[in-house]
Amino acid sequence: MQSSTPSAAGRPRSDLHATAFAATLRSVSELGYAGATMDRIAVAAGVAKTTLYRRWPSKGALIVDCLLDAFGPVRLQGTDRGEIMASAIHWVAAKIGEPGVGAAFAGVFSDAINDPALRTILSERLQEPYRLTLQEALGEPDDRILLLIDIVTGTLLHRMGMTGEPMVDADVAVLVEMVLRTFG
Amino acid sequence: MQSSTPSAAGRPRSDLHATAFAATLRSVSELGYAGATMDRIAVAAGVAKTTLYRRWPSKGALIVDCLLDAFGPVRLQGTDRGEIMASAIHWVAAKIGEPGVGAAFAGVFSDAINDPALRTILSERLQEPYRLTLQEALGEPDDRILLLIDIVTGTLLHRMGMTGEPMVDADVAVLVEMVLRTFG
């Protein structure tokens, strides 16, 4: 957490962020993505709805920033491409399994299918930094990295939707093996 | 379309189904999954909301039946496992690209993450028939077939969410190749 100066509303900016993100994940985890409205998130955060809207123009924008915060920088470990890729897949699988994260992620994707503005936020703010990092680490062209991201996160989210549970380690291992054979 | 007898409400059952499914896909395509409420779908279908609720107890149940109708039986073509699997992947990629289908599919999955009753409908009514057909055709154990379904549909839906467009053929070809190396 970086240090912060009080905002116009008297609440330090990073404090508002931390409070809003925690309230968002808690609300999504308890009420589902659709049920976690800006109203309910504001109540859970103990702030006025206008305070949320001053910082995030839409629920989609709040969810994307919340996911960026929850994921943090991609964890790339290891000395060769295979190890690096495997560490990234295990990292995202663990993150998607955290309470509220998988549902928030899947929900914002679904909304984005019919919402071009949200798609732009999603691809530029959320996906782009990871794409760049992975591209630098793996030296693959754009379209291969984007397909890699689709395959890994899409598979993990589909499993969450079908079972309500994160993917078990044995299945993550098959996913890693399959991805390494194609991209490794 | 099978022949049908008029229902208690005077409207043939299969006619109600066809009308409701077309209205559902049209509404999802125009308004997004969240915006396509039972109210809006009823208006688009030109029926009373109670008529929809008499047949489908929830929006999730309607969406699942609508998807079953849109997908129809899985298309398995070819003489070896590789051809059969490739034909199934191309089939589902084309279906997910039809107007409203990808958004309805992704939306119902997101809702299901926090809705155990919807997850049961989704896995038993929608996934189970395809799992059985694939299992019979490919002779793989349960968990492999379920992972195969996660990988293929998850990847295709994630791409829809990021781009708003179905996956292009070149990327579907890489997906097929990758799946065949692992499951083929």
Short mmCIF file of C-alpha atoms in Angstrom, two decimals:
data_model
loop_
_atom_site.label_atom_id
_atom_site.label_comp_id
_atom_site.label_asym_id
_atom_site.label_seq_id
_atom_site.Cartn_x
_atom_site.Cartn_y
_atom_site.Cartn_z
CA MET A 1 0.00 0.00 0.00
CA GLN A 2 1.49 3.34 -0.97
CA SER A 3 1.16 6.38 1.31
CA SER A 4 -1.62 8.75 0.37
CA THR A 5 -2.92 12.22 0.96
CA PRO A 6 -6.52 12.86 2.05
CA SER A 7 -8.87 13.35 -0.89
CA ALA A 8 -11.37 16.16 -1.24
CA ALA A 9 -13.85 14.00 0.67
CA GLY A 10 -11.41 13.71 3.57
CA ARG A 11 -10.73 10.01 3.06
CA PRO A 12 -7.26 8.97 1.93
CA ARG A 13 -7.46 7.68 -1.63
CA SER A 14 -5.66 4.39 -1.01
CA ASP A 15 -7.84 3.82 2.04
CA LEU A 16 -10.98 4.24 -0.08
CA HIS A 17 -9.52 1.84 -2.62
CA ALA A 18 -8.70 -0.85 -0.08
CA THR A 19 -12.12 -0.51 1.57
CA ALA A 20 -14.01 -0.52 -1.74
CA PHE A 21 -12.09 -3.51 -3.14
CA ALA A 22 -12.61 -5.59 0.00
CA ALA A 23 -16.32 -4.69 0.00
CA THR A 24 -16.58 -5.55 -3.71
CA LEU A 25 -15.09 -9.02 -3.35
CA ARG A 26 -17.12 -9.70 -0.21
CA SER A 27 -20.34 -8.60 -1.94
CA VAL A 28 -19.66 -10.63 -5.09
CA SER A 29 -18.76 -13.65 -3.00
CA GLU A 30 -21.97 -13.39 -0.97
CA LEU A 31 -24.47 -12.10 -3.55
CA GLY A 32 -22.99 -13.15 -6.89
CA TYR A 33 -21.84 -10.75 -9.60
CA ALA A 34 -25.34 -9.61 -10.61
CA GLY A 35 -26.46 -9.18 -6.98
CA ALA A 36 -23.41 -7.11 -6.06
CA THR A 37 -24.79 -3.78 -7.27
CA MET A 38 -23.04 -0.47 -6.65
CA ASP A 39 -25.67 0.16 -3.93
CA ARG A 40 -24.83 -3.06 -2.11
CA ILE A 41 -21.08 -2.53 -2.47
CA ALA A 42 -21.39 1.01 -1.09
CA VAL A 43 -23.31 -0.30 1.93
CA ALA A 44 -20.73 -3.05 2.48
CA ALA A 45 -17.92 -0.46 2.23
CA GLY A 46 -19.68 1.97 4.54
CA VAL A 47 -19.43 4.81 2.01
CA ALA A 48 -21.97 6.80 0.02
CA LYS A 49 -22.72 5.49 -3.46
CA THR A 50 -21.69 8.89 -4.85
CA THR A 51 -18.22 8.33 -3.32
CA LEU A 52 -17.86 5.15 -5.38
CA TYR A 53 -19.18 6.81 -8.54
CA ARG A 54 -16.81 9.77 -8.07
CA ARG A 55 -13.90 7.36 -8.39
CA TRP A 56 -15.39 4.66 -10.68
CA PRO A 57 -17.89 5.70 -13.37
CA SER A 58 -19.43 2.21 -13.54
CA LYS A 59 -19.55 -1.10 -11.72
CA GLY A 60 -17.44 -2.59 -14.52
CA ALA A 61 -14.69 -0.01 -13.92
CA LEU A 62 -14.72 -0.74 -10.17
CA ILE A 63 -14.59 -4.51 -10.78
CA VAL A 64 -11.64 -4.17 -13.17
CA ASP A 65 -9.65 -2.05 -10.67
CA CYS A 66 -10.57 -4.47 -7.91
CA LEU A 67 -9.30 -7.40 -10.01
CA LEU A 68 -6.07 -5.55 -10.85
CA ASP A 69 -5.54 -5.04 -7.12
CA ALA A 70 -6.44 -8.66 -6.27
CA PHE A 71 -4.16 -10.13 -8.93
CA GLY A 72 -1.22 -7.77 -8.53
CA PRO A 73 1.86 -8.39 -10.68
CA VAL A 74 2.03 -11.77 -12.42
CA ARG A 75 4.32 -14.20 -10.63
CA LEU A 76 6.93 -15.49 -13.05
CA GLN A 77 9.37 -17.93 -11.54
CA GLY A 78 11.94 -20.28 -12.99
CA THR A 79 14.79 -20.23 -15.40
CA ASP A 80 13.28 -21.60 -18.61
CA ARG A 81 10.12 -20.87 -20.59
CA GLY A 82 8.38 -23.99 -19.30
CA GLU A 83 8.95 -23.12 -15.66
CA ILE A 84 7.95 -19.50 -16.19
CA MET A 85 4.73 -20.48 -17.93
CA ALA A 86 3.89 -23.13 -15.33
CA SER A 87 4.42 -20.62 -12.50
CA ALA A 88 2.13 -18.09 -14.20
CA ILE A 89 -0.65 -20.70 -14.64
CA HIS A 90 -0.43 -21.87 -11.02
CA TRP A 91 -0.46 -18.23 -9.91
CA VAL A 92 -3.61 -17.32 -11.87
CA ALA A 93 -5.34 -20.56 -10.81
CA ALA A 94 -4.74 -19.70 -7.13
CA LYS A 95 -5.90 -16.10 -7.60
CA ILE A 96 -9.12 -17.13 -9.38
CA GLY A 97 -9.83 -19.43 -6.42
CA GLU A 98 -9.78 -16.57 -3.90
CA PRO A 99 -13.23 -15.60 -2.55
CA GLY A 100 -15.10 -13.35 -4.96
CA VAL A 101 -12.28 -13.14 -7.51
CA GLY A 102 -13.47 -15.86 -9.91
CA ALA A 103 -17.07 -14.64 -9.84
CA ALA A 104 -16.04 -10.99 -10.33
CA PHE A 105 -13.77 -11.97 -13.21
CA ALA A 106 -16.36 -14.17 -14.96
CA GLY A 107 -19.09 -11.59 -14.41
CA VAL A 108 -17.19 -8.70 -15.91
CA PHE A 109 -16.32 -10.81 -18.97
CA SER A 110 -19.95 -11.71 -19.53
CA ASP A 111 -21.02 -8.09 -19.28
CA ALA A 112 -18.24 -7.09 -21.66
CA ILE A 113 -19.57 -9.27 -24.49
CA ASN A 114 -22.32 -6.70 -25.08
CA ASP A 115 -20.57 -3.60 -23.74
CA PRO A 116 -17.84 -2.17 -25.99
CA ALA A 117 -16.77 0.47 -23.41
CA LEU A 118 -16.29 -2.18 -20.76
CA ARG A 119 -14.37 -4.36 -23.22
CA THR A 120 -11.95 -1.50 -23.76
CA ILE A 121 -11.41 -1.07 -20.01
CA LEU A 122 -11.03 -4.81 -19.61
CA SER A 123 -8.53 -5.32 -22.39
CA GLU A 124 -6.52 -2.10 -21.90
CA ARG A 125 -6.44 -1.86 -18.11
CA LEU A 126 -6.60 -5.49 -17.05
CA GLN A 127 -5.26 -7.66 -19.87
CA GLU A 128 -2.66 -5.38 -21.45
CA PRO A 129 -0.16 -5.22 -18.55
CA TYR A 130 -0.15 -9.02 -18.25
CA ARG A 131 0.14 -9.45 -21.99
CA LEU A 132 3.18 -7.17 -22.07
CA THR A 133 4.87 -8.92 -19.16
CA LEU A 134 4.25 -12.36 -20.64
CA GLN A 135 5.35 -11.25 -24.06
CA GLU A 136 8.62 -9.93 -22.67
CA ALA A 137 9.22 -13.10 -20.66
CA LEU A 138 8.28 -15.55 -23.42
CA GLY A 139 9.13 -13.71 -26.64
CA GLU A 140 5.99 -14.87 -28.46
CA PRO A 141 3.98 -12.76 -30.91
CA ASP A 142 0.87 -10.88 -29.73
CA ASP A 143 -1.75 -13.28 -30.99
CA ARG A 144 -0.09 -16.27 -29.34
CA ILE A 145 0.02 -14.52 -25.97
CA LEU A 146 -3.64 -13.48 -26.27
CA LEU A 147 -4.63 -17.05 -27.12
CA LEU A 148 -2.56 -18.32 -24.16
CA ILE A 149 -4.46 -15.93 -21.85
CA ASP A 150 -7.82 -17.03 -23.32
CA ILE A 151 -6.98 -20.69 -22.83
CA VAL A 152 -5.70 -20.45 -19.27
CA THR A 153 -8.15 -17.98 -17.76
CA GLY A 154 -11.10 -19.21 -19.86
CA THR A 155 -10.59 -22.81 -18.73
CA LEU A 156 -10.24 -21.85 -15.07
CA LEU A 157 -13.33 -19.62 -15.13
CA HIS A 158 -15.44 -22.23 -16.94
CA ARG A 159 -14.58 -24.75 -14.24
CA MET A 160 -15.62 -22.24 -11.53
CA GLY A 161 -18.96 -21.72 -13.29
CA MET A 162 -19.64 -25.44 -13.61
CA THR A 163 -18.56 -26.52 -10.13
CA GLY A 164 -18.47 -23.35 -8.03
CA GLU A 165 -15.00 -24.48 -6.98
CA PRO A 166 -11.49 -23.68 -8.17
CA MET A 167 -9.88 -26.32 -10.40
CA VAL A 168 -8.16 -29.10 -8.46
CA ASP A 169 -4.37 -29.40 -8.72
CA ALA A 170 -4.46 -32.58 -10.85
CA ASP A 171 -6.47 -30.79 -13.54
CA VAL A 172 -4.32 -27.66 -13.34
CA ALA A 173 -1.35 -29.98 -13.96
CA VAL A 174 -2.96 -31.34 -17.17
CA LEU A 175 -3.69 -27.77 -18.28
CA VAL A 176 -0.06 -26.78 -17.66
CA GLU A 177 1.20 -29.82 -19.56
CA MET A 178 -1.08 -29.09 -22.50
CA VAL A 179 -0.12 -25.42 -22.66
CA LEU A 180 3.58 -26.25 -22.45
CA ARG A 181 3.33 -28.67 -25.36
CA THR A 182 1.93 -25.89 -27.54
CA PHE A 183 3.58 -22.76 -26.19
CA GLY A 184 6.52 -24.10 -24.15
CA MET B 1 -39.57 -29.07 -34.47
CA GLN B 2 -41.78 -31.81 -33.11
CA SER B 3 -45.56 -31.60 -33.43
CA SER B 4 -47.35 -30.37 -30.36
CA THR B 5 -50.70 -30.15 -28.68
CA PRO B 6 -52.12 -26.87 -27.40
CA SER B 7 -51.21 -26.21 -23.77
CA ALA B 8 -53.63 -25.16 -21.03
CA ALA B 9 -52.98 -21.55 -22.02
CA GLY B 10 -54.03 -22.32 -25.61
CA ARG B 11 -50.59 -21.86 -27.12
CA PRO B 12 -48.84 -24.97 -28.47
CA ARG B 13 -45.93 -25.82 -26.22
CA SER B 14 -43.33 -26.03 -28.97
CA ASP B 15 -44.56 -22.74 -30.38
CA LEU B 16 -44.08 -21.06 -26.99
CA HIS B 17 -40.60 -22.58 -26.81
CA ALA B 18 -39.56 -21.40 -30.26
CA THR B 19 -40.94 -17.91 -29.60
CA ALA B 20 -39.36 -17.65 -26.15
CA PHE B 21 -35.96 -18.91 -27.31
CA ALA B 22 -35.82 -16.52 -30.26
CA ALA B 23 -36.85 -13.63 -27.98
CA THR B 24 -34.23 -14.66 -25.40
CA LEU B 25 -31.35 -14.69 -27.87
CA ARG B 26 -32.51 -11.44 -29.45
CA SER B 27 -32.81 -9.74 -26.05
CA VAL B 28 -29.40 -10.98 -24.85
CA SER B 29 -27.83 -9.94 -28.12
CA GLU B 30 -29.32 -6.44 -27.90
CA LEU B 31 -29.29 -5.77 -24.15
CA GLY B 32 -26.57 -8.06 -22.80
CA TYR B 33 -27.15 -10.92 -20.39
CA ALA B 34 -27.85 -8.72 -17.36
CA GLY B 35 -30.15 -6.41 -19.33
CA ALA B 36 -32.18 -9.29 -20.76
CA THR B 37 -34.50 -9.66 -17.77
CA MET B 38 -37.53 -11.96 -17.76
CA ASP B 39 -39.64 -8.80 -18.22
CA ARG B 40 -37.77 -7.74 -21.34
CA ILE B 41 -37.77 -11.27 -22.77
CA ALA B 42 -41.54 -11.55 -22.20
CA VAL B 43 -42.10 -8.26 -24.04
CA ALA B 44 -39.85 -9.37 -26.90
CA ALA B 45 -41.73 -12.69 -27.11
CA GLY B 46 -45.12 -11.00 -26.94
CA VAL B 47 -46.24 -13.16 -24.02
CA ALA B 48 -47.09 -12.44 -20.38
CA LYS B 49 -44.24 -12.81 -17.90
CA THR B 50 -46.35 -15.33 -16.00
CA THR B 51 -46.42 -17.49 -19.14
CA LEU B 52 -42.62 -17.64 -19.09
CA TYR B 53 -42.50 -18.33 -15.36
CA ARG B 54 -45.08 -21.11 -15.69
CA ARG B 55 -42.67 -22.97 -17.93
CA TRP B 56 -39.29 -21.78 -16.57
CA PRO B 57 -38.99 -21.05 -12.84
CA SER B 58 -36.02 -18.73 -13.34
CA LYS B 59 -34.14 -16.82 -16.01
CA GLY B 60 -31.27 -19.32 -15.58
CA ALA B 61 -33.59 -22.23 -16.40
CA LEU B 62 -34.89 -20.43 -19.50
CA ILE B 63 -31.36 -19.60 -20.67
CA VAL B 64 -30.21 -23.21 -20.24
CA ASP B 65 -33.16 -24.57 -22.28
CA CYS B 66 -32.58 -21.87 -24.87
CA LEU B 67 -28.91 -22.89 -25.16
CA LEU B 68 -29.82 -26.58 -25.42
CA ASP B 69 -32.12 -25.67 -28.30
CA ALA B 70 -29.53 -23.39 -29.96
CA PHE B 71 -26.74 -25.97 -29.71
CA GLY B 72 -28.76 -29.06 -30.57
CA PRO B 73 -26.91 -32.38 -30.80
CA VAL B 74 -23.11 -32.17 -30.94
CA ARG B 75 -21.79 -32.61 -34.45
CA LEU B 76 -19.26 -35.44 -34.51
CA GLN B 77 -17.78 -36.11 -37.90
CA GLY B 78 -14.85 -38.15 -39.07
CA THR B 79 -13.44 -41.60 -38.69
CA ASP B 80 -10.73 -41.20 -36.07
CA ARG B 81 -10.56 -39.54 -32.66
CA GLY B 82 -8.68 -36.54 -34.02
CA GLU B 83 -11.27 -35.80 -36.71
CA ILE B 84 -14.15 -36.32 -34.30
CA MET B 85 -12.63 -33.95 -31.73
CA ALA B 86 -11.78 -31.33 -34.35
CA SER B 87 -15.33 -31.43 -35.74
CA ALA B 88 -16.77 -30.96 -32.24
CA ILE B 89 -14.53 -27.95 -31.55
CA HIS B 90 -15.38 -26.28 -34.86
CA TRP B 91 -19.06 -26.95 -34.19
CA VAL B 92 -19.05 -25.34 -30.72
CA ALA B 93 -16.96 -22.39 -31.96
CA ALA B 94 -19.53 -21.69 -34.69
CA LYS B 95 -22.45 -22.03 -32.26
CA ILE B 96 -20.89 -19.67 -29.70
CA GLY B 97 -20.48 -17.13 -32.50
CA GLU B 98 -24.23 -17.04 -33.26
CA PRO B 99 -25.99 -13.84 -32.11
CA GLY B 100 -26.82 -13.95 -28.41
CA VAL B 101 -25.49 -17.48 -27.84
CA GLY B 102 -22.01 -16.59 -26.54
CA ALA B 103 -23.36 -13.87 -24.25
CA ALA B 104 -26.15 -16.10 -22.91
CA PHE B 105 -23.67 -18.92 -22.31
CA ALA B 106 -21.07 -16.72 -20.58
CA GLY B 107 -23.75 -14.97 -18.52
CA VAL B 108 -25.33 -18.12 -17.18
CA PHE B 109 -21.89 -19.46 -16.19
CA SER B 110 -21.08 -16.30 -14.27
CA ASP B 111 -24.38 -16.44 -12.42
CA ALA B 112 -23.82 -20.09 -11.64
CA ILE B 113 -20.58 -19.43 -9.74
CA ASN B 114 -22.66 -18.14 -6.82
CA ASP B 115 -25.87 -20.06 -7.45
CA PRO B 116 -25.75 -23.77 -6.58
CA ALA B 117 -29.25 -24.47 -7.97
CA LEU B 118 -28.32 -22.94 -11.31
CA ARG B 119 -25.06 -24.89 -11.34
CA THR B 120 -27.05 -28.11 -10.99
CA ILE B 121 -29.32 -27.17 -13.92
CA LEU B 122 -26.29 -26.14 -15.96
CA SER B 123 -24.26 -29.27 -15.37
CA GLU B 124 -27.13 -31.80 -15.42
CA ARG B 125 -29.26 -30.40 -18.23
CA LEU B 126 -26.72 -28.67 -20.45
CA GLN B 127 -23.32 -30.28 -19.90
CA GLU B 128 -24.28 -33.87 -19.10
CA PRO B 129 -25.73 -34.89 -22.51
CA TYR B 130 -22.64 -33.56 -24.30
CA ARG B 131 -20.32 -35.20 -21.78
CA LEU B 132 -22.01 -38.58 -22.35
CA THR B 133 -21.89 -38.27 -26.14
CA LEU B 134 -18.23 -37.24 -26.11
CA GLN B 135 -17.34 -39.94 -23.64
CA GLU B 136 -18.96 -42.58 -25.82
CA ALA B 137 -17.23 -41.27 -28.94
CA LEU B 138 -13.80 -40.81 -27.38
CA GLY B 139 -13.67 -43.43 -24.63
CA GLU B 140 -11.94 -41.12 -22.15
CA PRO B 141 -12.62 -41.08 -18.40
CA ASP B 142 -15.06 -38.56 -16.90
CA ASP B 143 -12.54 -36.06 -15.60
CA ARG B 144 -10.74 -35.86 -18.94
CA ILE B 145 -13.97 -35.12 -20.82
CA LEU B 146 -14.96 -32.45 -18.29
CA LEU B 147 -11.53 -30.83 -18.61
CA LEU B 148 -11.81 -30.98 -22.40
CA ILE B 149 -15.18 -29.17 -22.19
CA ASP B 150 -13.72 -26.54 -19.81
CA ILE B 151 -10.78 -25.89 -22.12
CA VAL B 152 -12.72 -25.61 -25.36
CA THR B 153 -15.78 -23.67 -24.22
CA GLY B 154 -13.88 -21.61 -21.62
CA THR B 155 -11.35 -20.45 -24.22
CA LEU B 156 -14.02 -19.56 -26.76
CA LEU B 157 -16.12 -17.64 -24.22
CA HIS B 158 -13.11 -15.74 -22.84
CA ARG B 159 -12.28 -14.59 -26.35
CA MET B 160 -15.88 -13.38 -26.82
CA GLY B 161 -15.64 -11.41 -23.57
CA MET B 162 -12.35 -9.76 -24.51
CA THR B 163 -13.14 -8.94 -28.12
CA GLY B 164 -16.93 -9.14 -28.46
CA GLU B 165 -16.27 -11.33 -31.49
CA PRO B 166 -16.08 -15.07 -32.08
CA MET B 167 -12.58 -16.52 -32.30
CA VAL B 168 -11.07 -16.31 -35.79
CA ASP B 169 -10.40 -19.57 -37.64
CA ALA B 170 -6.62 -19.35 -37.29
CA ASP B 171 -6.90 -19.30 -33.51
CA VAL B 172 -9.52 -22.06 -33.49
CA ALA B 173 -7.01 -24.11 -35.50
CA VAL B 174 -4.32 -23.62 -32.82
CA LEU B 175 -6.84 -24.58 -30.14
CA VAL B 176 -7.75 -27.74 -32.06
CA GLU B 177 -4.09 -28.65 -32.54
CA MET B 178 -3.36 -28.12 -28.84
CA VAL B 179 -6.35 -30.17 -27.70
CA LEU B 180 -5.48 -33.00 -30.12
CA ARG B 181 -1.94 -33.19 -28.78
CA THR B 182 -3.28 -33.77 -25.29
CA PHE B 183 -6.54 -35.63 -25.85
CA GLY B 184 -6.23 -36.90 -29.43
#
